[in-house]
XYZ file of C-alpha atoms in Angstrom:
358
model
C 2.836 23.486 -8.701
C 2.269 24.158 -12.367
C -1.442 24.256 -13.232
C -1.084 22.668 -16.615
C 0.625 19.651 -18.067
C 3.453 19.911 -20.606
C 2.751 18.502 -24.104
C 5.107 15.455 -23.567
C 3.520 14.589 -20.335
C -0.005 14.888 -21.722
C 0.893 12.571 -24.626
C 2.442 10.001 -22.209
C -0.640 10.238 -19.987
C -2.847 9.677 -22.992
C -0.850 6.615 -23.848
C -1.020 5.289 -20.270
C -4.766 5.928 -20.063
C -5.247 3.621 -23.122
C -2.961 1.024 -21.539
C -4.870 0.970 -18.304
C -8.178 0.213 -20.172
C -6.242 -2.644 -21.921
C -5.008 -3.843 -18.473
C -8.466 -3.695 -17.028
C -9.769 -5.912 -19.856
C -6.910 -8.398 -19.350
C -7.049 -8.057 -15.537
C -3.960 -10.331 -15.040
C -3.606 -10.970 -11.291
C -0.151 -9.744 -10.141
C -0.539 -9.074 -6.415
C -2.938 -10.685 -3.814
C -2.923 -9.188 -0.352
C -3.985 -11.281 2.525
C -5.032 -9.567 5.842
C -4.035 -12.482 7.979
C -4.890 -10.932 11.306
C -6.303 -7.741 12.915
C -4.339 -8.208 16.075
C -1.506 -5.815 16.522
C 1.094 -5.148 19.114
C 0.903 -1.372 18.496
C -2.011 1.069 18.651
C -0.962 3.577 15.912
C -2.798 6.908 15.574
C -2.917 6.692 11.800
C -4.085 2.972 11.502
C -6.495 2.709 8.518
C -7.782 -0.678 9.868
C -8.220 0.458 13.453
C -6.218 -2.620 14.718
C -5.518 -3.354 18.256
C -4.040 -6.133 20.417
C -7.346 -7.880 21.022
C -9.217 -8.003 17.726
C -12.949 -8.447 17.453
C -12.429 -10.828 14.499
C -10.401 -14.065 14.895
C -7.445 -14.718 12.637
C -8.314 -16.438 9.484
C -7.324 -20.123 9.643
C -4.376 -20.930 7.391
C -6.175 -23.722 5.712
C -8.990 -21.478 4.588
C -6.539 -19.098 2.847
C -4.662 -21.848 1.338
C -7.937 -23.296 -0.083
C -8.637 -20.014 -1.748
C -5.062 -20.041 -3.144
C -5.803 -23.415 -4.679
C -8.632 -21.713 -6.566
C -6.317 -19.426 -8.546
C -3.353 -21.623 -8.915
C -4.411 -23.469 -12.112
C -5.135 -20.071 -13.843
C -1.965 -18.011 -13.220
C 1.751 -18.523 -13.378
C 2.486 -18.547 -9.646
C 6.030 -17.065 -10.147
C 4.410 -13.914 -11.529
C 2.076 -13.474 -8.540
C 3.167 -11.889 -5.244
C 1.266 -12.827 -2.130
C 1.550 -9.885 0.220
C 0.700 -10.664 3.823
C -0.389 -7.831 5.939
C -2.302 -7.272 9.227
C -2.709 -6.002 11.869
C 0.858 -7.174 12.442
C 1.631 -10.233 10.413
C 4.390 -11.465 12.622
C 2.017 -11.985 15.475
C 0.968 -15.204 13.586
C 3.192 -18.214 14.666
C 2.138 -20.115 11.633
C 3.333 -17.611 9.096
C 6.250 -19.716 8.157
C 4.058 -22.766 7.568
C 1.835 -20.589 5.266
C 4.938 -19.176 3.523
C 6.387 -22.597 2.998
C 3.092 -23.837 1.369
C 3.014 -20.752 -0.875
C 6.566 -21.449 -1.849
C 5.841 -25.012 -2.617
C 3.089 -23.867 -4.974
C 5.563 -21.621 -6.704
C 4.194 -18.198 -5.407
C 6.425 -15.363 -4.309
C 5.406 -13.965 -0.924
C 6.256 -11.064 1.372
C 5.083 -9.330 4.525
C 4.459 -5.853 5.845
C 5.598 -5.467 9.453
C 6.197 -2.833 12.182
C 9.360 -4.800 13.199
C 8.385 -5.167 16.895
C 8.801 -8.993 16.657
C 11.492 -9.387 13.946
C 14.736 -10.640 15.459
C 17.568 -12.582 13.668
C 16.088 -15.937 14.594
C 12.642 -15.077 13.072
C 14.248 -13.569 9.967
C 16.043 -16.693 9.357
C 12.935 -18.789 9.874
C 11.038 -16.683 7.414
C 13.674 -16.765 4.793
C 13.892 -20.603 5.097
C 10.128 -20.728 4.336
C 10.807 -18.728 1.179
C 10.223 -15.086 2.119
C 11.052 -12.924 -0.891
C 10.123 -9.307 0.225
C 9.508 -7.278 3.233
C 8.166 -3.857 3.950
C 9.147 -2.156 7.222
C 7.198 0.743 8.718
C 9.315 3.583 10.249
C 7.797 6.906 10.725
C 10.802 9.071 11.464
C 13.130 9.430 14.373
C 12.393 8.111 17.880
C 10.382 10.974 19.155
C 8.045 11.108 16.186
C 7.857 7.375 15.443
C 7.168 6.535 19.171
C 4.497 9.195 19.387
C 2.535 8.027 16.349
C 2.999 4.402 17.215
C 2.082 4.976 20.805
C 4.938 2.780 22.192
C 8.142 3.940 23.678
C 10.070 0.964 22.344
C 8.734 0.920 18.836
C 11.576 2.985 17.141
C 14.311 0.799 18.756
C 12.711 -2.395 17.650
C 12.026 -1.026 14.104
C 15.682 0.067 13.890
C 16.839 -3.330 14.962
C 14.542 -4.821 12.329
C 15.992 -2.457 9.694
C 19.502 -3.526 10.418
C 18.610 -7.197 10.298
C 16.751 -6.709 6.893
C 19.632 -4.642 5.341
C 22.184 -7.272 6.299
C 20.055 -10.243 5.299
C 20.610 -10.133 1.545
C 18.636 -12.010 -1.061
C 15.250 -10.308 -0.513
C 13.535 -7.157 -1.798
C 12.757 -4.622 0.879
C 11.870 -1.043 1.500
C 11.048 1.320 4.418
C 7.634 2.901 4.414
C 7.236 6.293 6.088
C 3.750 7.842 6.805
C 4.275 11.594 6.721
C 2.508 13.970 9.013
C 3.069 17.505 10.318
C 5.033 15.831 13.227
C 7.697 14.229 11.139
C 7.507 16.541 8.188
C 10.419 18.822 9.084
C 12.843 15.877 9.836
C 12.442 14.192 6.431
C 15.782 15.285 5.087
C 17.587 14.320 8.236
C 15.784 10.977 8.204
C 16.724 10.433 4.628
C 20.336 10.812 5.578
C 19.886 8.441 8.511
C 18.436 5.703 6.221
C 21.176 6.108 3.809
C 23.821 5.828 6.637
C 21.988 2.603 7.825
C 22.401 1.118 4.294
C 18.695 1.252 3.354
C 18.445 1.363 -0.462
C 14.591 1.702 -0.915
C 12.158 4.121 0.718
C 8.537 4.845 0.179
C 6.559 7.826 1.490
C 2.949 7.837 2.071
C 0.634 10.497 3.361
C -2.133 9.669 5.723
C -5.619 9.405 4.290
C -8.580 9.859 6.546
C -9.716 6.369 7.050
C -10.028 4.131 10.085
C -8.451 5.688 13.156
C -7.013 8.503 11.207
C -10.536 9.639 10.088
C -10.905 11.524 13.397
C -7.343 12.932 13.714
C -7.056 16.018 11.510
C -3.678 16.833 13.050
C -2.213 13.997 10.943
C -2.979 15.766 7.556
C -0.435 17.974 5.749
C -1.405 21.461 4.638
C -1.475 22.121 0.893
C 1.779 23.958 1.118
C 3.411 21.107 3.020
C 2.030 18.613 0.558
C 3.651 20.535 -2.393
C 6.952 20.750 -0.494
C 6.857 16.984 0.104
C 6.458 16.403 -3.594
C 9.357 18.662 -4.252
C 11.522 16.794 -1.780
C 10.655 13.507 -3.349
C 11.579 14.808 -6.741
C 14.881 16.254 -5.512
C 15.770 12.996 -3.688
C 15.026 10.842 -6.676
C 17.308 13.070 -8.766
C 20.124 12.697 -6.237
C 19.935 8.846 -6.711
C 21.367 8.072 -3.310
C 18.297 6.214 -2.139
C 15.418 4.872 -4.252
C 12.537 6.949 -3.083
C 8.942 6.920 -4.430
C 5.503 8.201 -3.266
C 2.768 5.773 -2.482
C -0.063 4.779 -4.792
C -2.580 7.288 -3.386
C -3.686 9.343 -6.210
C -3.181 11.426 -9.372
C -0.584 14.313 -9.012
C -0.884 16.379 -12.067
C 2.488 17.711 -13.219
C 4.144 15.629 -10.514
C 3.167 12.477 -12.320
C 6.218 10.308 -13.266
C 8.418 12.570 -11.228
C 7.722 11.151 -7.705
C 7.078 7.460 -8.797
C 8.370 5.302 -11.500
C 5.044 5.112 -13.236
C 1.972 7.182 -13.785
C -0.929 6.910 -11.382
C -3.556 4.302 -12.116
C -5.452 2.563 -9.409
C -4.629 -1.119 -9.991
C -7.122 -2.407 -7.364
C -9.313 -4.868 -9.168
C -7.168 -4.604 -12.234
C -3.972 -6.313 -11.285
C -4.408 -6.433 -7.481
C -6.935 -8.295 -5.177
C -7.247 -8.563 -1.486
C -8.635 -11.011 1.006
C -9.657 -9.427 4.226
C -9.696 -11.099 7.678
C -13.461 -12.094 7.291
C -12.926 -13.710 3.749
C -14.180 -10.657 1.950
C -12.675 -10.390 -1.520
C -11.817 -6.811 -2.514
C -9.495 -4.793 -4.688
C -6.993 -4.614 -1.815
C -7.116 -4.746 1.876
C -6.764 -0.941 2.267
C -10.317 -0.651 0.679
C -12.653 -0.607 3.794
C -15.870 0.651 2.154
C -18.488 -1.344 0.398
C -16.668 -2.442 -2.621
C -16.507 -6.189 -1.879
C -17.009 -8.510 -4.795
C -17.507 -11.749 -2.886
C -16.159 -13.886 0.045
C -13.890 -16.961 -0.009
C -16.297 -18.781 2.314
C -19.164 -18.481 -0.239
C -17.507 -17.852 -3.633
C -14.702 -19.233 -5.667
C -11.766 -16.752 -5.590
C -10.826 -17.198 -9.243
C -14.454 -16.967 -10.562
C -14.782 -13.641 -8.625
C -11.481 -12.234 -9.907
C -12.269 -13.281 -13.485
C -15.893 -12.302 -13.914
C -16.637 -9.537 -11.272
C -14.863 -6.248 -10.289
C -16.831 -4.263 -12.665
C -16.734 -1.118 -10.451
C -12.990 -1.405 -10.406
C -12.443 -1.955 -14.078
C -14.930 0.615 -15.319
C -14.778 3.780 -13.311
C -17.461 5.785 -15.131
C -19.681 5.485 -11.932
C -17.190 7.719 -10.153
C -17.382 10.699 -12.436
C -19.625 12.724 -10.071
C -19.408 15.305 -7.387
C -15.920 17.035 -7.480
C -14.889 14.749 -10.283
C -17.730 15.482 -12.608
C -16.141 18.389 -14.328
C -12.429 17.721 -13.626
C -10.346 18.192 -16.707
C -7.970 15.534 -15.340
C -10.558 12.798 -15.106
C -9.375 10.765 -18.130
C -6.023 10.441 -16.356
C -7.179 9.999 -12.736
C -10.512 8.172 -13.128
C -11.637 9.267 -9.653
C -8.486 8.521 -7.557
C -7.762 5.273 -5.592
C -10.624 3.058 -4.701
C -9.476 3.149 -1.066
C -10.475 6.798 -0.910
C -14.231 6.207 -1.193
C -16.681 6.083 1.699
C -19.658 3.651 2.123
C -21.823 5.966 -0.081
C -19.274 5.741 -2.983
C -18.278 9.473 -2.374
C -14.556 10.509 -2.598
C -13.288 11.586 0.666
C -9.920 12.913 -0.421
C -8.355 14.245 -3.635
C -4.619 14.565 -3.888
C -4.768 16.948 -6.998
C -7.226 19.245 -5.165
C -4.789 19.529 -2.251
C -1.917 20.279 -4.537
C -3.844 23.027 -6.322
C -5.181 24.642 -3.053
C -3.780 27.969 -1.768
């Protein structure tokens, strides 16, 4: 990796930094995540939420979530807001279509994130009839690697069945998400060809950050050399243009910025993205597990919270400490993604640091 930014990229980053400050001031809500359940039919090694079949917290009643939606409806253009329903495994909920139909009736777009275990043709038709607009499917490589990290011998076959259903459905936005670890790293080129052959048009790659169940499993982390090779793979694949590939929203990437994603990095949590967790906590997104809650739908009005709070998200000056204190990329990064902080507001992981390591 080049240690410095080219002049054109630095100018573009300066412009984007100013734009992000303006976006923070406006804080137009664009995406609302709903963690609808912590139940899951898998037990994945890398689960950031530590989900399992029998969750300690009951599913949020649909009427409670829809009541919160009523709070924001008068203040936004529903057609410009995506409700992203996550878990656990969202398809475990049998009332998902009822919730989706109510969101559609109110004018909101909605989508789901799924592991594909429960997605058959009948369920897909039911979801689409309720107004489903987007779906993200998790596939972590071929059968050996996928089944190992998902801890289920049938998970790859189910995910592949789901992929084929989604690709043939038409009329919805979709992508496949792959969490990359040393176990599946060497198969990425072959897996790319596999996805293309299956007709998949959109692919997102994430690396595994040390939160939840993944916090105690260092074998899931790429080495610095592998991480740089991954970035180069994404750049090369994007230039090929045979499948629309991008890297996840995890952090600032120095000279790889705008090369591995369509946009420059800027943590949009609390700026354009909000999340409602299973217990009603209102946060910047449901991936943020530390103490950055801004309220709770059971005690606070969702719109009031969104409109007048989120100061720690919109002004990141507090994060310029520790390893970030003297970083020359601070003005572009602003301390990485909010999901990468612990309960003591300490950064647990820096992507740029890994890229620059020997």
